[in-house]
Coordinates of N, CA and C in Angstrom, one line a residue:
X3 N -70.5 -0.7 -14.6 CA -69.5 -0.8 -15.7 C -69.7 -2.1 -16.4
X4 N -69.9 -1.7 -18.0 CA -69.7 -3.3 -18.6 C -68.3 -3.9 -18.1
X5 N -68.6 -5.7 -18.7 CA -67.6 -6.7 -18.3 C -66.8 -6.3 -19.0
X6 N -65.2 -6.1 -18.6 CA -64.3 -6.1 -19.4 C -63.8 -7.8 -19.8
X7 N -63.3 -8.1 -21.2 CA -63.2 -9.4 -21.3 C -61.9 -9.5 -22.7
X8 N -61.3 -10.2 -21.7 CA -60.0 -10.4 -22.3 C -59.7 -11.2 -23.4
X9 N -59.7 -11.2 -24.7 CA -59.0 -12.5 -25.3 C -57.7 -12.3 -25.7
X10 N -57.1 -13.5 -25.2 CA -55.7 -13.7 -25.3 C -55.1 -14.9 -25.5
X11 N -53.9 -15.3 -25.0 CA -53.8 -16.6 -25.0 C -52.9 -16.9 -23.9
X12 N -52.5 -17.6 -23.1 CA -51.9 -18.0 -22.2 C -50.4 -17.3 -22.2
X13 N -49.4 -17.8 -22.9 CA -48.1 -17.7 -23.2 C -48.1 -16.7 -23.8
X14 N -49.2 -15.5 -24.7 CA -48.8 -14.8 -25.2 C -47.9 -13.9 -24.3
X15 N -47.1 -12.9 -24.4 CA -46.4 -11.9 -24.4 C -47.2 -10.7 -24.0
X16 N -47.9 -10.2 -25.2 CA -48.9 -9.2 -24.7 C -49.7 -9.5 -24.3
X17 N -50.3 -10.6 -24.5 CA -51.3 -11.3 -23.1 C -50.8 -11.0 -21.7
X18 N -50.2 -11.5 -22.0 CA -48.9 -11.3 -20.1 C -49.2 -9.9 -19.9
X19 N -49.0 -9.1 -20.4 CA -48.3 -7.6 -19.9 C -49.8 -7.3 -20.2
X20 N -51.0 -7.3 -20.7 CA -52.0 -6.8 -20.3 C -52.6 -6.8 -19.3
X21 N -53.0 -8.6 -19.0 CA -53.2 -8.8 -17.7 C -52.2 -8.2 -16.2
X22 N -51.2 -8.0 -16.5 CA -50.7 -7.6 -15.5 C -50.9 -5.9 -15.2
X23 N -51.3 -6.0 -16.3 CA -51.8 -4.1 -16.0 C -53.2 -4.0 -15.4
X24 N -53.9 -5.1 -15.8 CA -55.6 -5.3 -15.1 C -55.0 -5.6 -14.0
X25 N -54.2 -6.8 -13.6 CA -54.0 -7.2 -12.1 C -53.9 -6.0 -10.8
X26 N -53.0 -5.1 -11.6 CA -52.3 -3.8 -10.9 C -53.3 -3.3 -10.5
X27 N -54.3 -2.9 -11.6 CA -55.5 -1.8 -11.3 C -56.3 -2.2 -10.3
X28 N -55.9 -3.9 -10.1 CA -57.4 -4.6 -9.5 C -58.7 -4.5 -10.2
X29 N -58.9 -4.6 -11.4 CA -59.6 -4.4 -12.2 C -60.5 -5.9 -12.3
X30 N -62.0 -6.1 -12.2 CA -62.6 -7.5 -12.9 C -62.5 -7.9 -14.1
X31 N -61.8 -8.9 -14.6 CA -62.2 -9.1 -16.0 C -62.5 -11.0 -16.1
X32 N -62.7 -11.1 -17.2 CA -62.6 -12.2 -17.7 C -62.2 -12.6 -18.7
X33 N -61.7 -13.7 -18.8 CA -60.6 -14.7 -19.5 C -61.6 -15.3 -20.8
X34 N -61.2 -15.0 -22.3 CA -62.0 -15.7 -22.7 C -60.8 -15.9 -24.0
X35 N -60.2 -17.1 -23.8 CA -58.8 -17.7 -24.6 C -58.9 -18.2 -26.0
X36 N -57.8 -17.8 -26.4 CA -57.5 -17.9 -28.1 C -56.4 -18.8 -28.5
X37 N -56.8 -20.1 -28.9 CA -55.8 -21.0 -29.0 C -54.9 -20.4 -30.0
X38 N -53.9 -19.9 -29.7 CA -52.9 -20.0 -31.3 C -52.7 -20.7 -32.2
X39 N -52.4 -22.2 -31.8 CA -51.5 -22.8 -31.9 C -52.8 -23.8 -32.8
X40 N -53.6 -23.4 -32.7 CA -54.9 -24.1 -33.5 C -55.4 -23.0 -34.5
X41 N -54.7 -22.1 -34.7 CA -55.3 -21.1 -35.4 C -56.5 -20.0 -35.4
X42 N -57.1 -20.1 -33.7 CA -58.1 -19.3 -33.7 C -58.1 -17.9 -33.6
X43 N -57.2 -17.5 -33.8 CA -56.5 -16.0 -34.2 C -56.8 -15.1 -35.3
X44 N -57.3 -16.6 -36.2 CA -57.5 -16.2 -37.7 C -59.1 -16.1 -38.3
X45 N -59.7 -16.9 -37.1 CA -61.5 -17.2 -37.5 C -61.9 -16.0 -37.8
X46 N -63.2 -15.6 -38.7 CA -63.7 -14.5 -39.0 C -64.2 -14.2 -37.4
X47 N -64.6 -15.1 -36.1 CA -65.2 -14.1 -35.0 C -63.6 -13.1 -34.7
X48 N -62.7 -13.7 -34.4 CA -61.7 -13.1 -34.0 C -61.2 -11.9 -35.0
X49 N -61.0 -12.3 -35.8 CA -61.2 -11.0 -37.0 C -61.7 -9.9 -36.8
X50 N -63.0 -10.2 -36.6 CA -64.3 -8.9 -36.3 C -63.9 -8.2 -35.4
X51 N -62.7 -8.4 -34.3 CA -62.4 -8.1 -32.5 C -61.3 -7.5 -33.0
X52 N -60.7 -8.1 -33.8 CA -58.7 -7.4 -34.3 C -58.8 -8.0 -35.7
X53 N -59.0 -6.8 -36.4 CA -58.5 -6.8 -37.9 C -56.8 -7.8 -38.4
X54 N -56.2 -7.4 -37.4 CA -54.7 -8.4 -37.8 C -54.4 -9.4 -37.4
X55 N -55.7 -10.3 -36.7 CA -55.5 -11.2 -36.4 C -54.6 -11.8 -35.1
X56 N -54.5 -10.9 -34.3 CA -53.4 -10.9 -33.3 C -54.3 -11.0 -31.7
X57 N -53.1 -11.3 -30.9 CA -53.7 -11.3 -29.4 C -52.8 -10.0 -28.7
X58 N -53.9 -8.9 -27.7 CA -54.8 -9.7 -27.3 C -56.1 -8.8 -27.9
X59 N -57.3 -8.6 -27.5 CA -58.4 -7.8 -28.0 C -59.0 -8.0 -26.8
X60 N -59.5 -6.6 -25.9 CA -59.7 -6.3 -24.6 C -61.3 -5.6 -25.3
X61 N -62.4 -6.3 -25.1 CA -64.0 -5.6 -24.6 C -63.9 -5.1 -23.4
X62 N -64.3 -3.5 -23.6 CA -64.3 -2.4 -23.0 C -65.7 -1.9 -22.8
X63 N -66.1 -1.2 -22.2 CA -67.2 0.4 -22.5 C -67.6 1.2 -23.6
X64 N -65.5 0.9 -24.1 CA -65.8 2.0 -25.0 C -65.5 1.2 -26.1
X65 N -65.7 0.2 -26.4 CA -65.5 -0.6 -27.3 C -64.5 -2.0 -27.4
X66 N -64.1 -2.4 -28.3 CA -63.3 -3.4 -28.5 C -61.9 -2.5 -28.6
X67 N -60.7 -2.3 -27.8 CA -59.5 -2.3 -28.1 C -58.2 -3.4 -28.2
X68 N -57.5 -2.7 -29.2 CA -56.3 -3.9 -29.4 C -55.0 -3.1 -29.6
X69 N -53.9 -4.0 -29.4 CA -52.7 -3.1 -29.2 C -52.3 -3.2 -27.7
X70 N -51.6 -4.3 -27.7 CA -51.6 -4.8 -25.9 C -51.4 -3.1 -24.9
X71 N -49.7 -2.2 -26.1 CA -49.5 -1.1 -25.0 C -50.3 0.2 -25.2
X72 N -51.3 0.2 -26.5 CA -52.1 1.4 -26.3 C -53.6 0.7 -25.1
X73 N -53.5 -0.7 -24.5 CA -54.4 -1.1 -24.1 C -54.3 -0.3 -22.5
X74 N -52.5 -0.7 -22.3 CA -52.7 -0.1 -20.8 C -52.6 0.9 -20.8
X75 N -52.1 2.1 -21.9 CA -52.3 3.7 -22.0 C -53.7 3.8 -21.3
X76 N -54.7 3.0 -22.0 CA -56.3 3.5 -22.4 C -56.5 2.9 -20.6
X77 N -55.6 1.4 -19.7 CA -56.7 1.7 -18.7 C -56.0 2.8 -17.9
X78 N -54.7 2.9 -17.9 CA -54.3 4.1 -17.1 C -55.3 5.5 -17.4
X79 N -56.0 6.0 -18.4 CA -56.3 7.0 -18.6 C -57.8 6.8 -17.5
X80 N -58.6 5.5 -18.4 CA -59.7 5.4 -17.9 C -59.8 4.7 -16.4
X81 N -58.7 3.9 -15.8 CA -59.1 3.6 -14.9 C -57.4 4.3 -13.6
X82 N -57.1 6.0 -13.6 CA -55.8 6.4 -13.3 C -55.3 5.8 -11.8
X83 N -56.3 4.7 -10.6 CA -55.5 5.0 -9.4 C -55.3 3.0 -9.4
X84 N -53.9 2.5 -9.2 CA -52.3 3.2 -9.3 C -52.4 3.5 -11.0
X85 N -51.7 4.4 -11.3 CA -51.2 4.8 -11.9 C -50.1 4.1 -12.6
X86 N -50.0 3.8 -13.9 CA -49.0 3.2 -14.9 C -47.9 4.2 -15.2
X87 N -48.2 4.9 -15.6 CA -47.6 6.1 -16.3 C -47.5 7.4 -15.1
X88 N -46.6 7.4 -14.3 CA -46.4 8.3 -13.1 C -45.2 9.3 -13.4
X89 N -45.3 10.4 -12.3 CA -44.5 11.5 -12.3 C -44.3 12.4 -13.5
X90 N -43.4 13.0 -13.2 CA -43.4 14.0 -14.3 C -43.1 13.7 -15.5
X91 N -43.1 14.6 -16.5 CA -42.8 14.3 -18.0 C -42.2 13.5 -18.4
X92 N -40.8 13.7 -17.6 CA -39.5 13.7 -18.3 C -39.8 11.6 -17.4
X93 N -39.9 11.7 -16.4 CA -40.2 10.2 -15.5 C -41.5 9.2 -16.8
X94 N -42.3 9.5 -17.1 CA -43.5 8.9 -18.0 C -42.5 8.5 -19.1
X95 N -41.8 9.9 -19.8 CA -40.8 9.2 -20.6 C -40.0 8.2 -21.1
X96 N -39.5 7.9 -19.7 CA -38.2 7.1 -19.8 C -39.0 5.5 -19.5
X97 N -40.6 6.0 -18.7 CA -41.5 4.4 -18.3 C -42.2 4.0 -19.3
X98 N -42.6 5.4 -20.7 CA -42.2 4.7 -22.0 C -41.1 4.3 -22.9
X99 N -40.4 4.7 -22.6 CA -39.2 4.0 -23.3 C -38.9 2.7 -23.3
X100 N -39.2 2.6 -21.9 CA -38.0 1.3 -21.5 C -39.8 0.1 -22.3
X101 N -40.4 0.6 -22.2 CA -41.8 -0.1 -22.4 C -41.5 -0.9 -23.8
X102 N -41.7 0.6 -24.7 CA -41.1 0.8 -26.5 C -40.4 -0.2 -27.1
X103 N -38.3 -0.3 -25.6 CA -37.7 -1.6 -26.1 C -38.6 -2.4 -26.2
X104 N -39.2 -2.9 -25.6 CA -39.7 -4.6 -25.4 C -40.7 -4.2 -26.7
X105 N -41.7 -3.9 -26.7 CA -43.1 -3.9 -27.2 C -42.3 -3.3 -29.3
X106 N -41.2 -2.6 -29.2 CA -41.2 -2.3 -30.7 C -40.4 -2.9 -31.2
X107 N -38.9 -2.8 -30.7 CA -37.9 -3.7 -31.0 C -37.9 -4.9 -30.5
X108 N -38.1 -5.7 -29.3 CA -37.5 -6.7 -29.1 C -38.8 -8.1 -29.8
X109 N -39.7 -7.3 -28.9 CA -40.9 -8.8 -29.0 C -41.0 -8.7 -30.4
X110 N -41.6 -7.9 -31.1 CA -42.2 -8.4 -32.8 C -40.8 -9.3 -33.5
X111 N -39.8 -9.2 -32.9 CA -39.3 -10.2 -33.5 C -39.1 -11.9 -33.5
X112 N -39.5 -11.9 -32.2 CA -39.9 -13.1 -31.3 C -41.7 -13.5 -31.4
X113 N -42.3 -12.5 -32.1 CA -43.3 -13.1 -32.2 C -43.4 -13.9 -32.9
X114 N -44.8 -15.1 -32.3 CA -45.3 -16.3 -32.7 C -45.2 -16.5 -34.7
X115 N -45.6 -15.6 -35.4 CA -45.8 -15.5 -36.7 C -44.4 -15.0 -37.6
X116 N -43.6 -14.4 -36.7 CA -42.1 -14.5 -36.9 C -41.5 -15.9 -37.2
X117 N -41.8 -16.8 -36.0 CA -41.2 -17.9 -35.5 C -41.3 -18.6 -36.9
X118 N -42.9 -18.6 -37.3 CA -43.4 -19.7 -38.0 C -42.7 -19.5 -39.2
X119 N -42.6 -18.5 -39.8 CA -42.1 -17.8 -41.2 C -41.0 -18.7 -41.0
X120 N -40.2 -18.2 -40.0 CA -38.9 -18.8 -40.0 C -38.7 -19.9 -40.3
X121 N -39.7 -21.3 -39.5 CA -39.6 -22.5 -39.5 C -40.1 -23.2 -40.4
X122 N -41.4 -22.4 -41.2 CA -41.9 -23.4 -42.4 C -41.6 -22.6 -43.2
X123 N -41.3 -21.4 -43.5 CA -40.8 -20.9 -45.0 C -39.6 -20.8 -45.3
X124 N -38.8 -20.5 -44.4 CA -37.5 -20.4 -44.6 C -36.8 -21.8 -43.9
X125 N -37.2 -22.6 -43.5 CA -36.5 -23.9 -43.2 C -35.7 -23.8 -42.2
X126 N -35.6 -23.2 -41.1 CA -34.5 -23.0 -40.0 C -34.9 -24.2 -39.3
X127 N -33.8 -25.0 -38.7 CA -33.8 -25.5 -37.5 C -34.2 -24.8 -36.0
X128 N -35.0 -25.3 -35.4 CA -35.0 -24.8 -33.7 C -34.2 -24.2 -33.2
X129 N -33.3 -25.1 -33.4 CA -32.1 -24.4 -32.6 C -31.5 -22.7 -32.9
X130 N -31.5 -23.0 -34.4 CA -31.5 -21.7 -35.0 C -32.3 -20.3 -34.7
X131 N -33.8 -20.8 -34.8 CA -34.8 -19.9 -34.5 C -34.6 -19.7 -33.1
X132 N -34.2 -20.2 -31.7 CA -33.7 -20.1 -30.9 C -32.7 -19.0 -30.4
X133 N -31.3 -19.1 -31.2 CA -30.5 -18.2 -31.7 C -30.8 -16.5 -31.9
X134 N -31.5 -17.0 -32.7 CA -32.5 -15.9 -33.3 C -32.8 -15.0 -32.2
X135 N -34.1 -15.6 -31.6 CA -34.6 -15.2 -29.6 C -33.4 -14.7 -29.5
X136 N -32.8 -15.4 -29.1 CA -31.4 -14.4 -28.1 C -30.6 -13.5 -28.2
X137 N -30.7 -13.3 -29.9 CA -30.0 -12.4 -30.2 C -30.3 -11.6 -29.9
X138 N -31.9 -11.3 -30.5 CA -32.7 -9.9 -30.2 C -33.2 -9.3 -28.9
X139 N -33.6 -10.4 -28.0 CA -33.6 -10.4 -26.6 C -32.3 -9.7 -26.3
X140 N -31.2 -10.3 -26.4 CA -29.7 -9.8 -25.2 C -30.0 -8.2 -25.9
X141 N -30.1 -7.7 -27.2 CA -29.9 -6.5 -28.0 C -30.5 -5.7 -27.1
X142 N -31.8 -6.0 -26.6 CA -33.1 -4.9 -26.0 C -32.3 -5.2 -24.3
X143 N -32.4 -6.3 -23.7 CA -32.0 -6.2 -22.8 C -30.6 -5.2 -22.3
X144 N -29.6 -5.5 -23.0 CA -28.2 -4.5 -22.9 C -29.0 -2.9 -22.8
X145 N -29.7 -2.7 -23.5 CA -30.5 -1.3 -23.2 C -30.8 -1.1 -22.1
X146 N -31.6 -2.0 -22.2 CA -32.7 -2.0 -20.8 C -31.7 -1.8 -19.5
X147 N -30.6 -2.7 -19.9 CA -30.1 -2.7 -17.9 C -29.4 -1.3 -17.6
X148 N -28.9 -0.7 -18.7 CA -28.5 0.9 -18.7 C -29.6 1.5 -18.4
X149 N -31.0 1.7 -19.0 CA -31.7 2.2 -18.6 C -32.2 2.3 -16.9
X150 N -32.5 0.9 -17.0 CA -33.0 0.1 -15.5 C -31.6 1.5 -14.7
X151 N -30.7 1.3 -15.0 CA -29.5 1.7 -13.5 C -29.7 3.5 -13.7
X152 N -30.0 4.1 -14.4 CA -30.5 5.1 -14.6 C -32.1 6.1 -13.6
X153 N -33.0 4.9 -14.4 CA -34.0 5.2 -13.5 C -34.3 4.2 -13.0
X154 N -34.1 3.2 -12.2 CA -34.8 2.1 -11.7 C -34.6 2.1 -10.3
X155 N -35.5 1.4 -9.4 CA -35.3 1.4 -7.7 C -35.8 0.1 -8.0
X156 N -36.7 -0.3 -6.8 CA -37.3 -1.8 -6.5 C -37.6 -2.4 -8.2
X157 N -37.9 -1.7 -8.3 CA -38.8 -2.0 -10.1 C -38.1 -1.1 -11.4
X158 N -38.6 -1.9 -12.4 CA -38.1 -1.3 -13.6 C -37.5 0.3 -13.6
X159 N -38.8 1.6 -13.3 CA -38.6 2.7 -13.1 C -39.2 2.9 -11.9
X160 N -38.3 3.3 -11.0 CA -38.4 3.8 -9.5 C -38.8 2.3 -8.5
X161 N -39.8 2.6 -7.4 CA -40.0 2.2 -6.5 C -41.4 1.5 -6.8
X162 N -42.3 2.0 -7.4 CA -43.3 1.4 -8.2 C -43.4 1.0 -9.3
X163 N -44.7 -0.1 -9.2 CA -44.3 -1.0 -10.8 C -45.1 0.0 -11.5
X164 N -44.9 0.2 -12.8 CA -45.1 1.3 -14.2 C -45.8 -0.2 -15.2
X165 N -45.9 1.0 -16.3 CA -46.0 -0.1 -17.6 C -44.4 -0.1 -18.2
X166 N -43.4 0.0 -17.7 CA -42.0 -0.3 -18.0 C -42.4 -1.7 -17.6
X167 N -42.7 -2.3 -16.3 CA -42.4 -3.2 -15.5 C -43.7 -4.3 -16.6
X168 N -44.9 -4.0 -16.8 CA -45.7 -4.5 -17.4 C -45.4 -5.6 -18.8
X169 N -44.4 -5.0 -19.3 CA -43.5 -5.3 -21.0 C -42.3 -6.4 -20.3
X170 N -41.6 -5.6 -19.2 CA -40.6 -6.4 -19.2 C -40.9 -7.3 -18.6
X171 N -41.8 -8.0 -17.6 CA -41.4 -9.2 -17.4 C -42.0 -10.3 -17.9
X172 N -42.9 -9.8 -18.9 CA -43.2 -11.3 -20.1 C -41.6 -11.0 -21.3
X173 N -40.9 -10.4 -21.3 CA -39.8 -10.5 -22.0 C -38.9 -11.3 -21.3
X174 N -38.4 -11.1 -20.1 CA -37.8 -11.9 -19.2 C -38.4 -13.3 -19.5
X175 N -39.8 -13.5 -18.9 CA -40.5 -14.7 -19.2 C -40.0 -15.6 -20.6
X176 N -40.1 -14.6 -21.9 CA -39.5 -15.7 -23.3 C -38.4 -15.9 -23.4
X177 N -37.3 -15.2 -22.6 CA -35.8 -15.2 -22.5 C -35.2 -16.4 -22.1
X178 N -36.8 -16.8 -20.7 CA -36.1 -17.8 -19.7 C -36.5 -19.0 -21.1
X179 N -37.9 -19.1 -21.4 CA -38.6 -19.9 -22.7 C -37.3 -20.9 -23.8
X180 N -36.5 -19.4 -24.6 CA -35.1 -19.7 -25.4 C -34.1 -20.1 -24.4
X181 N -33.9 -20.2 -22.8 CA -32.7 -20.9 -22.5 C -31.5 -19.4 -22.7
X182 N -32.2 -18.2 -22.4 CA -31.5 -16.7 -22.6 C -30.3 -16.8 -20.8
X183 N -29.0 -16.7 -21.0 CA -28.5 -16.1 -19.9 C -28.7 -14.9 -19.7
X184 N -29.0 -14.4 -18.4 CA -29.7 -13.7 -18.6 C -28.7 -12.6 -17.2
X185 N -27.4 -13.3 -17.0 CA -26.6 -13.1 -15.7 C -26.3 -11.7 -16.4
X186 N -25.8 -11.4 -17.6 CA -24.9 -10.1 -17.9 C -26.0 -8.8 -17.6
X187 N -26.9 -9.4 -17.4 CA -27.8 -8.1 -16.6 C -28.5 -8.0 -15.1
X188 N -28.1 -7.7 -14.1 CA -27.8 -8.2 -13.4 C -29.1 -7.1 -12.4
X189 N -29.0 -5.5 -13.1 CA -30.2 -5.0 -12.9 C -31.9 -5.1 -12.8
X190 N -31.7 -5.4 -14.4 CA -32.7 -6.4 -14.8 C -33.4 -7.2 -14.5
X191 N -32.3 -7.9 -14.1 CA -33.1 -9.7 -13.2 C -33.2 -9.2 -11.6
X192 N -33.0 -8.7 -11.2 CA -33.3 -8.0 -9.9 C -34.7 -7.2 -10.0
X193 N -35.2 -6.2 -11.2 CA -36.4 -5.9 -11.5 C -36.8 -6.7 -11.4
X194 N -37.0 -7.6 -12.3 CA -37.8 -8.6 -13.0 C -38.3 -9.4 -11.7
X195 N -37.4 -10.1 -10.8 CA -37.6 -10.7 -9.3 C -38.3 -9.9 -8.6
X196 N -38.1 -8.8 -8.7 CA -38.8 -8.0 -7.6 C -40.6 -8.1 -7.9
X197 N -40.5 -7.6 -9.7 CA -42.1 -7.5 -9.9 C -42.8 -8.9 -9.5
X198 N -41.9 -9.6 -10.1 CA -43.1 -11.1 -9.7 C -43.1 -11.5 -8.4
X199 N -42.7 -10.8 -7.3 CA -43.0 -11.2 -6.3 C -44.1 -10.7 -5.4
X200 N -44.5 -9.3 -6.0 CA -45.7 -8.8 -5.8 C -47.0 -9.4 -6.2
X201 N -47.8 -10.1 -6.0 CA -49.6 -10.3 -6.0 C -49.9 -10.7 -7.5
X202 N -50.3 -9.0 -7.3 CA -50.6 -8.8 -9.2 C -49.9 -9.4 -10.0
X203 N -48.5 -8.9 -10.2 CA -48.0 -9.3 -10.8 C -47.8 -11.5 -11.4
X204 N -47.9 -12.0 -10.0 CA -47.8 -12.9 -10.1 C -48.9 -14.2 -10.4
X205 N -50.2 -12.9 -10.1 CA -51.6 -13.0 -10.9 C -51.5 -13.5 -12.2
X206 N -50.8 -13.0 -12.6 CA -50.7 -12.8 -14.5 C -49.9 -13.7 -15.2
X207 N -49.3 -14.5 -13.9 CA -48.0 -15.1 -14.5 C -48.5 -16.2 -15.7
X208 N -47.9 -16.6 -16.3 CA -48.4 -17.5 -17.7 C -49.0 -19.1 -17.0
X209 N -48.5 -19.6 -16.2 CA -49.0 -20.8 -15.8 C -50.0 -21.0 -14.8
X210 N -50.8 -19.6 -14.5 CA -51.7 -19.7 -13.6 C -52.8 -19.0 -14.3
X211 N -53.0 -19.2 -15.3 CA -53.9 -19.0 -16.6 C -55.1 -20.0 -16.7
X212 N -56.1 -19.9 -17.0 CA -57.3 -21.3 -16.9 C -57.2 -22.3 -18.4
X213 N -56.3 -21.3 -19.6 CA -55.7 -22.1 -20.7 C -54.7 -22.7 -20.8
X214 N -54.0 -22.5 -19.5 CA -52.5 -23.0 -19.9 C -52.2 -24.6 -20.2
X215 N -51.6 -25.3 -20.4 CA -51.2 -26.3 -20.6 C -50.9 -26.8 -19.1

């Protein structure tokens, strides 16, 4: 099998939840990091890998893919045992849904190029932009903890971690970031504790990265 090879960035978000989908599979990869914060997101090599300039961009077999959640679709398909996307129709459903919150509504608003708009074009204070975070965070989370009490056991949905579990706990992760209370969900933070206490999961975590700060 060619090298699978990751570029991302430490603190990213979908960085997070990719890696933790490789971690699950037990899959080899390697780390090969994209400063944001220096702009290497933008260089024509990075370009060539992801047209929009974004993290993360996963070398494959079958090519270069991007799109953190069509990334774990693609390894669950290509690489199925554990399994992301489990049980029946109606169960895959609800372990994309709860995914969807995070990955459509919650994060693109919290993302890094969000932030910046906010702070150098529109002039917000921190604090503000902060605000911001939490609002949209508590929005997805209030979802989420209804969902979570619906379908959830040890983890996000059921008893095993999913790509539900994969989204949500780099969201949890930028929640703690903004200074998010995080008590009015009480299911949630019980998922969330549970996943990172497993291996993998805790593989992935942002500060045990070879870019991190």
């Amino acid at each position: 099998m060619s090298e699978l090879v990751l570029h991302g960035y430490w603190r990213s978000g979908t960085s997070y939840r990719t890696r933790i989908a490789l971690e699950i599979k037990g899959l080899a990869y390697r780390q090969a990091p994209v400063e944001l914060r220096q702009g290497e997101q933008k260089s024509p090599e990075h370009l060539a890998r992801n047209p929009q300039g974004l993290v993360p961009a996963l070398e494959t077999p079958d090519g270069v893919l991007t799109q953190s959640s069509a990334i774990i679709e693609w390894l669950d398909e290509r690489y199925p045992d554990p399994p992301l996307l489990l049980g029946d129709a109606a169960r895959r459903a609800a372990i994309r849904a709860m995914a969807m919150v995070v990955a459509c509504d919650v994060h693109p608003l919290g993302n890094l190029r969000v932030l910046k708009y906010l702070r150098n074009d529109l002039q917000h204070e921190q604090e503000e932009i902060d605000r911001w975070s939490r609002h949209w965070i508590s929005e997805g989370f209030a979802a989420l903890e209804v969902l979570i009490g619906r379908h959830g056991g040890r983890f996000a949905c059921g008893d095993t971690l999913t790509a539900a579990d994969c989204h949500l706990v780099p969201q949890f992760y930028s929640a703690q970031r903004v200074k998010l209370d995080c008590s009015p969900w009480p299911k949630l933070v019980r998922a969330v504790e549970n996943a990172l206490a497993e291996p993998p999961v805790a593989a992935a975590h942002p500060d045990r990265q070879p870019d991190a700060d």
